[in-house]
Structure formats: structure tokens, C-alpha cells
Coordinates of N, CA and C and ligand atoms in Angstrom, one line a residue:
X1159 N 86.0 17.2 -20.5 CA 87.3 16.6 -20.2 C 88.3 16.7 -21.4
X1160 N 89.3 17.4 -21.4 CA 90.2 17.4 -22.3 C 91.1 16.3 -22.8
X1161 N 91.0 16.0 -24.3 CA 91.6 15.0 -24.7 C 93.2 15.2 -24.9
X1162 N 93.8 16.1 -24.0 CA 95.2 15.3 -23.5 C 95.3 14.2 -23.0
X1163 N 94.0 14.3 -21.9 CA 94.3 13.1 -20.9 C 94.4 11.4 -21.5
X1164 N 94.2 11.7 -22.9 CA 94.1 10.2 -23.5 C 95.6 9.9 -24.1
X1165 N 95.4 8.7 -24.7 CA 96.6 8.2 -24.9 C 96.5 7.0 -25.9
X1166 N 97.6 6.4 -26.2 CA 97.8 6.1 -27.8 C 96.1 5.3 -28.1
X1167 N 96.2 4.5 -26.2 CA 95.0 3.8 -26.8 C 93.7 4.1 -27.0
X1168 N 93.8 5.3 -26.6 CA 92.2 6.4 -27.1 C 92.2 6.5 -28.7
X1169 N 92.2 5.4 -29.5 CA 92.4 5.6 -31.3 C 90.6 6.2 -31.7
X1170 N 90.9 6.7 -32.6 CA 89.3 7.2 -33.0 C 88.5 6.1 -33.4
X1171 N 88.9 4.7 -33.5 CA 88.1 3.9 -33.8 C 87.6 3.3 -32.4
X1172 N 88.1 3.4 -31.3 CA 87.6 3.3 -30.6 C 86.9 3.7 -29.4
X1173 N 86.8 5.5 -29.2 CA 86.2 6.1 -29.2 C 85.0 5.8 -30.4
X1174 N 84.6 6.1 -31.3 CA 83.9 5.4 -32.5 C 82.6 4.4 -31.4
X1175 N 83.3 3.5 -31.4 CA 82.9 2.0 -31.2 C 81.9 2.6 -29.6
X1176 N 82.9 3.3 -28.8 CA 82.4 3.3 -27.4 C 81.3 4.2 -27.0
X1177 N 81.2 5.6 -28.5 CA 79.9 6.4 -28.6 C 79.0 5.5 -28.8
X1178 N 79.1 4.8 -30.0 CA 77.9 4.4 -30.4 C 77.2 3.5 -29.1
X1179 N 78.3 2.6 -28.5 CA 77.1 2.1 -27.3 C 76.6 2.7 -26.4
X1180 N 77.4 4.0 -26.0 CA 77.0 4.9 -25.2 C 75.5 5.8 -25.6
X1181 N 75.6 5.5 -26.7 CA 74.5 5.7 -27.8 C 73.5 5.0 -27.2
X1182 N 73.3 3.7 -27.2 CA 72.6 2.7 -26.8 C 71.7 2.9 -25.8
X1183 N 73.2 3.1 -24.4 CA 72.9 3.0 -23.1 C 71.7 4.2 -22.8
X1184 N 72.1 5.1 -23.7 CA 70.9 6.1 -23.2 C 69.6 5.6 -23.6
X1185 N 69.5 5.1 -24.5 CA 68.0 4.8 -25.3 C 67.6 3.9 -24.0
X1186 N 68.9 3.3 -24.3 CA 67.8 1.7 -23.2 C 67.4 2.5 -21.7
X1187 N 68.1 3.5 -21.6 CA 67.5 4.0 -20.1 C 66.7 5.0 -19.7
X1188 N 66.2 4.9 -21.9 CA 64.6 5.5 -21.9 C 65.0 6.9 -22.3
X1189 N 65.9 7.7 -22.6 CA 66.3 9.1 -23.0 C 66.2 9.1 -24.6
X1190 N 66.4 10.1 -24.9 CA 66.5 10.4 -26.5 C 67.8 10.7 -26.5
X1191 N 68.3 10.1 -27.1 CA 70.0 10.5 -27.5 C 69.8 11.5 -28.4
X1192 N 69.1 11.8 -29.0 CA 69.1 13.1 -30.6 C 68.6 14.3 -30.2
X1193 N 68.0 14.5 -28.8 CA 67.6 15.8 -28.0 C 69.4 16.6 -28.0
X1194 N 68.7 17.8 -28.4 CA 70.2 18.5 -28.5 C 71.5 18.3 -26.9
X1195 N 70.4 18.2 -26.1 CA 71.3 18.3 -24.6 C 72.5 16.7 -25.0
X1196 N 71.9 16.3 -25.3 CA 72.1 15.0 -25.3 C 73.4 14.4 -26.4
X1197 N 73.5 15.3 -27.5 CA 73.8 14.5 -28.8 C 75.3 14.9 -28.9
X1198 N 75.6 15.1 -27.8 CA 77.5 15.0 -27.8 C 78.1 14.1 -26.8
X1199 N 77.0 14.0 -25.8 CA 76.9 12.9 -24.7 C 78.0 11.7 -25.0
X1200 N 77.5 10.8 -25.5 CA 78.5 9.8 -25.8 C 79.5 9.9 -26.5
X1201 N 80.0 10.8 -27.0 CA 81.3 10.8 -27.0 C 81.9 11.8 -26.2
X1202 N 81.5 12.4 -24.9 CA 82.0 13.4 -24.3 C 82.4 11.8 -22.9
X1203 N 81.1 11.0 -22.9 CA 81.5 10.0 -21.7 C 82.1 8.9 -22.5
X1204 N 82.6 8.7 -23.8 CA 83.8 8.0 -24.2 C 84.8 8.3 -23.8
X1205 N 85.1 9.6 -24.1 CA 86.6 10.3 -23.8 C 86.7 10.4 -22.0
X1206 N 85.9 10.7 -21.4 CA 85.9 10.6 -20.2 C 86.1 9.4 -19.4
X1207 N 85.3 8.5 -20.0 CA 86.1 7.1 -19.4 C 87.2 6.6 -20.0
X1208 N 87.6 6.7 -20.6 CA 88.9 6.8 -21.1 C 89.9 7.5 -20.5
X1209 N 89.9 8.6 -20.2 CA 90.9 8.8 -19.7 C 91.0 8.6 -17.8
X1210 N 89.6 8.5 -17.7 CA 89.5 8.0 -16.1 C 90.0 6.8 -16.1
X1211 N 90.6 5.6 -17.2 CA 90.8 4.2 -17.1 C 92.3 4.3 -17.5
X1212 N 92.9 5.9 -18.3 CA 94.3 5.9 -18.3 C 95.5 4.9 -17.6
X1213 N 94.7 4.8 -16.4 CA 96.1 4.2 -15.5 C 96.4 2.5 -16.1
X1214 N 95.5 2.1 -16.8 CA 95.7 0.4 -17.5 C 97.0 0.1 -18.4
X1215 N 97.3 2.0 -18.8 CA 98.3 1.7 -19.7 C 99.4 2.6 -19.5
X1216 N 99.8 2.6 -18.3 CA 100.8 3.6 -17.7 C 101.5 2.0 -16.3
X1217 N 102.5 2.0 -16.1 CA 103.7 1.8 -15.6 C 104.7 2.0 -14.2
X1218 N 103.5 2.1 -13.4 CA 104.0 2.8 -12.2 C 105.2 2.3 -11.7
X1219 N 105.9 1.4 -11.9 CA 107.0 0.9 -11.1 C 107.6 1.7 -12.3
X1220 N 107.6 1.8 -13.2 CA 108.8 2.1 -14.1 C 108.8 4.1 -13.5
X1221 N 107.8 4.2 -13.2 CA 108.1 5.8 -12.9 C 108.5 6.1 -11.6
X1222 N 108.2 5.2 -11.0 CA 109.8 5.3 -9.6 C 111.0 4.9 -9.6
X1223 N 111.2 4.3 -10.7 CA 112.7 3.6 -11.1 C 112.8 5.2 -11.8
X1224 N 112.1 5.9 -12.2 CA 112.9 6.8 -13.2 C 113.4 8.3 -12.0
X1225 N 112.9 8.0 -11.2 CA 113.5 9.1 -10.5 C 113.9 8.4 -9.1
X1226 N 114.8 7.4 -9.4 CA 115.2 6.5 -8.1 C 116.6 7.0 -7.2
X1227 N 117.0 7.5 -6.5 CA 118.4 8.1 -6.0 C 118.9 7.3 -4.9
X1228 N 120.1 7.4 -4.9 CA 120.6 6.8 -3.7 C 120.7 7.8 -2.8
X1229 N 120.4 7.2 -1.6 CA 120.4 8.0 -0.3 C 120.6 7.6 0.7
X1230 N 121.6 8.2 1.8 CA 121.7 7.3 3.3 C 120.6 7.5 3.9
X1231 N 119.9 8.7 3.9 CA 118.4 8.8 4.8 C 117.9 7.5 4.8
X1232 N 117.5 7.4 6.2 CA 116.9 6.0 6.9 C 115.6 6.3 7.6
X1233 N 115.1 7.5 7.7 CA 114.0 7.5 8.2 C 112.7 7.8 7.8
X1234 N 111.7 7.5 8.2 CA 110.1 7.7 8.0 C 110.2 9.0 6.6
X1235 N 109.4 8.2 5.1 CA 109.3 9.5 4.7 C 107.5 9.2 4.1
X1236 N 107.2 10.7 4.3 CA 105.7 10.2 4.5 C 104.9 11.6 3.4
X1237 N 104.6 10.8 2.5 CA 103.6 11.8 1.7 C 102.3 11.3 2.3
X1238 N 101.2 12.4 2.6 CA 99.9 12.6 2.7 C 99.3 13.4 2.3
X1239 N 97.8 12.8 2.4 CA 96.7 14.3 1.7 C 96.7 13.5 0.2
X1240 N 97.2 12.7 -0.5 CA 97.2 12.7 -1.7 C 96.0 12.3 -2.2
X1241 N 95.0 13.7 -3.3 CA 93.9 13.4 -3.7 C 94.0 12.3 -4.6
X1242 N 92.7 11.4 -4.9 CA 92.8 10.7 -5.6 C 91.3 10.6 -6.1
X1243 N 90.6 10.2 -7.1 CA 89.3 10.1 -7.4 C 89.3 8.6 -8.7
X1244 N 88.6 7.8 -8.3 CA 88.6 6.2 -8.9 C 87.3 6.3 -9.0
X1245 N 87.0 4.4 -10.3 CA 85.7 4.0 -10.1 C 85.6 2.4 -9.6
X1246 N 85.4 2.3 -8.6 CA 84.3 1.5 -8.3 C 84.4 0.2 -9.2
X1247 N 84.7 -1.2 -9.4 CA 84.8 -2.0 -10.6 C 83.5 -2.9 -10.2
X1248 N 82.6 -2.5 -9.2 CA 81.0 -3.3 -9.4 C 80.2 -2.3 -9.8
X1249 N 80.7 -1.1 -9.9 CA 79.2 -0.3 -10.6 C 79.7 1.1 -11.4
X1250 N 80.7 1.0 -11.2 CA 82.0 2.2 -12.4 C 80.9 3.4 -11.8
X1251 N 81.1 3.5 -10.3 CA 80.3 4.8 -10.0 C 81.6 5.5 -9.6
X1252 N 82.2 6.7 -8.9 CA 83.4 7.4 -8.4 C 83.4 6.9 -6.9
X1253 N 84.2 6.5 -6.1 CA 85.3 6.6 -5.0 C 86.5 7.5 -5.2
X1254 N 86.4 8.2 -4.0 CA 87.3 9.2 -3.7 C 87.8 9.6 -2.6
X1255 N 88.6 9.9 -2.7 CA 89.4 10.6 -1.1 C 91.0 10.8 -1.1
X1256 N 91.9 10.5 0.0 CA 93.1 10.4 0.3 C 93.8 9.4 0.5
X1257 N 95.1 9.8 -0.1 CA 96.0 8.6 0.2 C 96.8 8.9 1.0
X1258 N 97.4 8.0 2.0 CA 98.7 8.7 2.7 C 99.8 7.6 2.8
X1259 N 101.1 7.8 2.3 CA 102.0 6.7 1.8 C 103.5 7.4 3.4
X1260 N 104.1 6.0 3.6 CA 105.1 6.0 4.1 C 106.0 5.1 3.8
X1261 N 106.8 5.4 3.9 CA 108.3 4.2 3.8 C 109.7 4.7 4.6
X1262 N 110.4 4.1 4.8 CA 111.8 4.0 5.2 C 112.8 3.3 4.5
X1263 N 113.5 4.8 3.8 CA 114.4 4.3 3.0 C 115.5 2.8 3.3
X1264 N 116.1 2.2 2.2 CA 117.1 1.6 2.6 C 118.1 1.7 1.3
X1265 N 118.8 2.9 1.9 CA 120.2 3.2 0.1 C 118.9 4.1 -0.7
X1266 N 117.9 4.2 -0.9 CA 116.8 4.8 -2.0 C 115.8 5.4 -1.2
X1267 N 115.8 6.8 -2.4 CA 114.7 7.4 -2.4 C 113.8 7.7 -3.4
X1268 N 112.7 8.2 -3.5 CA 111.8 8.5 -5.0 C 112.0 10.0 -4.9
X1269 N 111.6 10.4 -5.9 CA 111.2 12.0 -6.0 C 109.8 11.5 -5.0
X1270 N 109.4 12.7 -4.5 CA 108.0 12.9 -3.5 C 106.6 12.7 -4.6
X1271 N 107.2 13.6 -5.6 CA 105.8 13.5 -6.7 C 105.9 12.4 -7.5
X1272 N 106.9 11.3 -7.4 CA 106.5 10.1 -8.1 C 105.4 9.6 -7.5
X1273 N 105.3 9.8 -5.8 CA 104.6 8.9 -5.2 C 103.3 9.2 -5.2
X1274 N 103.0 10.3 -5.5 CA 101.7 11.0 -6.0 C 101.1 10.4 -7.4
X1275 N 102.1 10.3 -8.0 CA 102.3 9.6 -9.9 C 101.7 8.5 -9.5
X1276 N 101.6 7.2 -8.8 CA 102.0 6.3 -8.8 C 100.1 5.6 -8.1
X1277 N 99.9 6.4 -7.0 CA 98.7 7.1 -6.4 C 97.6 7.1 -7.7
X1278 N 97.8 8.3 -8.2 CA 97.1 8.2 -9.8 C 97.0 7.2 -10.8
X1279 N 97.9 6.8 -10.9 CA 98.1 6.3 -11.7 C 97.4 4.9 -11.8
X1280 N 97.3 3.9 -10.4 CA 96.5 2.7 -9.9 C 94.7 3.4 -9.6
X1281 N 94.7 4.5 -9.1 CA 93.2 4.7 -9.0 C 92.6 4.9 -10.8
X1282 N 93.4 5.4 -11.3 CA 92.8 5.9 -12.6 C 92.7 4.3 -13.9
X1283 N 91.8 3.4 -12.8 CA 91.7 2.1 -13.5 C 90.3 1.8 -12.6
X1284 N 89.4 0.8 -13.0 CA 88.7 0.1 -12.3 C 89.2 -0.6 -10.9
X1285 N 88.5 -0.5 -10.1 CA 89.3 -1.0 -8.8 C 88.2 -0.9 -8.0
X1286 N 88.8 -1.9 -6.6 CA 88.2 -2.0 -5.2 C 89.8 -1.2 -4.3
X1287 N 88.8 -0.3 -3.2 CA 89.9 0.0 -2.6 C 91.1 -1.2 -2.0
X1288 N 90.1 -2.1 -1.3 CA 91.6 -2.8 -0.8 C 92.8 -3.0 -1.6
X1289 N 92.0 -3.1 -3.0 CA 92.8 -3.9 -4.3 C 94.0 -2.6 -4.7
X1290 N 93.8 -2.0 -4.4 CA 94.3 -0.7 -4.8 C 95.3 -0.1 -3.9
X1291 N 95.2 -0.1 -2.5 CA 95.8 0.0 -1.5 C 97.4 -0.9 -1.6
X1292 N 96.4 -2.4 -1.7 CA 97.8 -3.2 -1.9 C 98.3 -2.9 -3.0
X1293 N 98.2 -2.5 -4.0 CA 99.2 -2.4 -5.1 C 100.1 -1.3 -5.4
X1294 N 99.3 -0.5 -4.4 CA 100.1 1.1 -4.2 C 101.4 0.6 -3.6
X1295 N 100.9 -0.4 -2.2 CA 102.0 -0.5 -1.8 C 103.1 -1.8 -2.2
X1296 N 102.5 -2.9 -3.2 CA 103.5 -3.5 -3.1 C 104.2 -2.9 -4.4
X1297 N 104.0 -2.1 -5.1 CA 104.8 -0.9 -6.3 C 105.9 0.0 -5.9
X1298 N 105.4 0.3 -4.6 CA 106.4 1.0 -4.0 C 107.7 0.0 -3.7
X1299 N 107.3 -1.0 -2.4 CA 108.4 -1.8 -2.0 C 109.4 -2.8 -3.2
X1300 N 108.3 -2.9 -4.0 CA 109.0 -3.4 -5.5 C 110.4 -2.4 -6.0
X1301 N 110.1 -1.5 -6.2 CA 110.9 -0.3 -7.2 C 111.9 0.2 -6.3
X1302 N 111.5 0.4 -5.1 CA 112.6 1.3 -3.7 C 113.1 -0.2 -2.6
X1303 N 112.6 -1.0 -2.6 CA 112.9 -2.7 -1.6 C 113.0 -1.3 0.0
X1304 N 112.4 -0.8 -0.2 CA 112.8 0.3 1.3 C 112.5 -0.8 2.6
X1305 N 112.7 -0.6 3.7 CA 112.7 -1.3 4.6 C 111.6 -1.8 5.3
X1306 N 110.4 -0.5 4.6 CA 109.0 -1.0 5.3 C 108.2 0.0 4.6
X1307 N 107.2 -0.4 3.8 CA 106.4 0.8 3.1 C 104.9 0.5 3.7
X1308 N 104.0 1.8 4.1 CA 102.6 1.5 4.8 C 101.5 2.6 3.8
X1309 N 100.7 2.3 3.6 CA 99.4 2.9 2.6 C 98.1 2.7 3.6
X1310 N 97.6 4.3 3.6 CA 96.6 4.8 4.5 C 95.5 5.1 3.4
X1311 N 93.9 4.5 3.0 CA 93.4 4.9 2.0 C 92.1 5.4 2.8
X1312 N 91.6 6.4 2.4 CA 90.2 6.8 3.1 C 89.9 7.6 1.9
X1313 N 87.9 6.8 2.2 CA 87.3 7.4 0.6 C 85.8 7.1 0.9
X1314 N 85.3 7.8 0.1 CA 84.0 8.2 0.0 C 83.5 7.2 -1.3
X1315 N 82.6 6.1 -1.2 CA 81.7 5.6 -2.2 C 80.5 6.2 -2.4
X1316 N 80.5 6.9 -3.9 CA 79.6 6.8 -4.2 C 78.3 5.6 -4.7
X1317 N 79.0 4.6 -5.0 CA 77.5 3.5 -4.9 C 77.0 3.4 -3.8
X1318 N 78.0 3.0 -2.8 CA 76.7 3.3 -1.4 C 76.4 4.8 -0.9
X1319 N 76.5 5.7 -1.2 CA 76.2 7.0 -1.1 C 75.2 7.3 -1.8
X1320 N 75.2 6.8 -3.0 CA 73.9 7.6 -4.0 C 73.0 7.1 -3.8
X1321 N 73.2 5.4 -3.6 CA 71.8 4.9 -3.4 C 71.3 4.4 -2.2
X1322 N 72.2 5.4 -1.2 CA 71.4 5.0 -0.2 C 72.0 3.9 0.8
X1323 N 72.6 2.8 0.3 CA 73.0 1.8 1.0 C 73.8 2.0 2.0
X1324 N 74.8 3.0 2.6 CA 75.1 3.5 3.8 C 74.6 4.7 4.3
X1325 N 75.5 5.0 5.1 CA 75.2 6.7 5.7 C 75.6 7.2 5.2
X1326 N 75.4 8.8 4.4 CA 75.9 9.3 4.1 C 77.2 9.7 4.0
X1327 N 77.8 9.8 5.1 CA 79.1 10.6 5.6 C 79.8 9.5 5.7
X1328 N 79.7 7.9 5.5 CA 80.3 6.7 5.5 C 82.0 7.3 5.0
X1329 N 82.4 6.8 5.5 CA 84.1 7.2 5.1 C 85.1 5.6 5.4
X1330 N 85.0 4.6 4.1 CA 86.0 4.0 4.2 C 87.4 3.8 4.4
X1331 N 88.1 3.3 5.3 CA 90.0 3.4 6.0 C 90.1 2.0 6.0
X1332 N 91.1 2.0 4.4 CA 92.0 0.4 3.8 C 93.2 0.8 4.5
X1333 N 94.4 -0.3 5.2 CA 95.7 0.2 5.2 C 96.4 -1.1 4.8
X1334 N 97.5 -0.5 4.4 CA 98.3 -2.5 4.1 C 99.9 -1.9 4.4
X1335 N 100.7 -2.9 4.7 CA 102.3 -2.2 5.2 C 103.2 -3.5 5.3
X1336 N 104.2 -3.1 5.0 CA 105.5 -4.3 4.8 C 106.4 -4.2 5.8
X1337 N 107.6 -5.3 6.0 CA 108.3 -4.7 6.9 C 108.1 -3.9 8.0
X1338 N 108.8 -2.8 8.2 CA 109.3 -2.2 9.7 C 107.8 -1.8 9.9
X1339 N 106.7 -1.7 9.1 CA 105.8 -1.3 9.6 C 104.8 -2.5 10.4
X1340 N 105.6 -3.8 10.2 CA 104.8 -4.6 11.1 C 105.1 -4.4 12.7
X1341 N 106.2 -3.3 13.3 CA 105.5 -3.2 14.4 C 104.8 -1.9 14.8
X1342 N 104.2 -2.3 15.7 CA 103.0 -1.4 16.0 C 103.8 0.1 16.5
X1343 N 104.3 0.0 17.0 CA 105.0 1.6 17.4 C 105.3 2.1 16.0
X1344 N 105.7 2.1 14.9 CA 106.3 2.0 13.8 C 104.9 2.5 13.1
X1345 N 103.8 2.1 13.0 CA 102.7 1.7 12.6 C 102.1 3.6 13.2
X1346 N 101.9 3.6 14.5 CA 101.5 4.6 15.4 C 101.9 6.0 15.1
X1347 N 103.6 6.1 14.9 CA 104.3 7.1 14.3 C 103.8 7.5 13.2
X1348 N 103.4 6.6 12.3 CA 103.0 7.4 11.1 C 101.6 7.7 11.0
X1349 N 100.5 6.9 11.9 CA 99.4 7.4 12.1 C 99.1 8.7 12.7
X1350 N 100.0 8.6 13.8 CA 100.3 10.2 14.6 C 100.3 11.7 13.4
X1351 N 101.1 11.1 12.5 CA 102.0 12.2 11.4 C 100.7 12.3 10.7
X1352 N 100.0 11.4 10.2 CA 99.1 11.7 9.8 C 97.6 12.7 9.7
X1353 N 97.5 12.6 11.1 CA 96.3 12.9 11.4 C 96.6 14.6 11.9
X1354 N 97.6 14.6 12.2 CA 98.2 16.2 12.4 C 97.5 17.4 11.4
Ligands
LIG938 ZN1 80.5 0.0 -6.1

């Protein structure tokens, strides 16, 4: 993992701090940390969690305000497909999959790749999908007040995948939606758009 992806608060002292337990964690789980495979280990999964947790100190409403435009467009605008890969905040194992965002402007629009920014930016923290779903979406209707914003999450756990605890192929579908998306025709249209 390249250490771009960190940031002010990746300081060497604490990277430092987060090897050495990582240090720990291996012994206690019965490995040799000083086996060569091994002895970069914890600071390769410092920096790694670290930058997988990026999103704690990043700003998503402020990065839709920064590309906010006025616009008469009033209809359905719908990014999907948006990869995303998170961990899990009962077992910091990976969840992964797609996002798919809609809104209907009212006077505003985002750039399209804010809304992917923004996506990133909430998974790349400790999280439960519901929890994440809602905050995708109430960020959006926060920053744009659009007339109705809807979040489609589908994702693959690995804690119940690895160990077994579901089916394999288990595929969890969070949705949460404001406004115009409380009626169901409204709701249907962008399902439709979706699945295309
Ligand atoms: Zn879990």
C-alpha cells in the first residue's frame, strides 16, 4: 500500500506505536514476528490500516459544497456501479461492493465524481453498512437540500463469508431515501435505472 494514501494523521510516531502492537498481535496468534516473511508485517498493516481508516479525517460535505453549481435540471440524476471496499466495525474484516446514488436536483448540482468522493470517503472508516448508507445519504441532502436523494448499497461480508456464518454468495441490499423518493413510483424508476 503506498504511503500517499496517508495523511497528516499517519505521524511516524504513530505508525511507531501501531507496529509495535501489530508486533504483539502476531506473537499472541502464535507466529514469529522476526521470521523474515514476517518482519515488515507490522508496519506494512500499520500503513494499511491507516489509510483504509483515511475517511475519519476527510470532510465529505465540504467536498460537495466545493464543486456545488447552480442548475435548473430537475430530474433524476443517478450515479451507479460505485466500487467501494470498507471494514466491518465488529471484526475490521473487508465489506465490499456497490453503491448506487440518486437525487433530484432543486437549483444544485455536484460534479458526478464528488459523489463517488464522498462514497469513499464514508466507507474508508470503520462502519456497519446501514450506518453508512444513511450517512452517504443524509451528506448528500445536507450539501445539495435536492428534493429527494436515495442510496442503493450491496456488499459482500467477509466476516460472514470467511467463517462460514452465511452462504457464500450472501449479498447484502441497505437502501435509505429522503423526500421525492418516498413515493414508490419515484423509488421504482431508479431501481429500474439501476439494474439495467
Ligand atoms: Zn463483521
Amino acid at each position: 500500500m503506498s504511503d500517499i494514501l496517508l495523511n497528516d494523521f499517519a505521524t511516524p510516531e504513530r505508525i511507531e506505536a501501531l507496529k509495535s502492537s501489530y508486533h504483539q498481535v502476531l506473537t499472541l496468534l502464535g507466529e514469529d514476528p522476526e521470521r523474515e516473511g514476517l518482519l515488515k508485517t507490522p508496519e506494512r498493516v500499520a500503513k494499511a490500516m491507516l489509510a483504509l481508516t483515511r475517511g475519519y479525517h476527510m470532510d465529505a460535505r465540504e467536498v460537495l459544497l466545493s464543486a456545488k453549481f447552480k442548475e435548473d435540471y430537475r430530474q433524476m440524476v443517478i450515479v451507479k456501479d460505485i466500487d467501494f471496499f470498507s471494514l466491518c466495525e465488529h471484526h475490521m474484516l473487508p465489506f465490499y461492493g456497490k453503491a448506487h446514488v440518486a437525487y433530484i436536483p432543486n437549483g444544485y448540482i455536484t460534479g458526478l465524481s464528488k459523489i463517488a468522493r464522498v462514497v469513499d470517503i464514508f466507507s474508508h472508516r470503520l462502519q456497519v453498512q446501514e450506518r453508512m448508507t444513511l450517512q452517504i445519504k443524509e451528506c448528500i441532502q445536507e450539501a445539495l437540500d435536492p428534493l429527494g436523494v436515495m442510496v442503493v448499497v450491496e456488499a459482500r461480508h467477509m466476516c460472514m463469508q470467511m467463517r462460514g456464518v452465511e452462504k457464500q454468495n450472501a449479498i447484502t441490499t441497505t437502501s435509505d431515501f429522503t423526500g421525492a423518493f418516498n413515493r414508490a413510483k419515484t423509488r421504482e424508476e431508479f431501481m429500474n435505472l439501476i439494474k439495467a
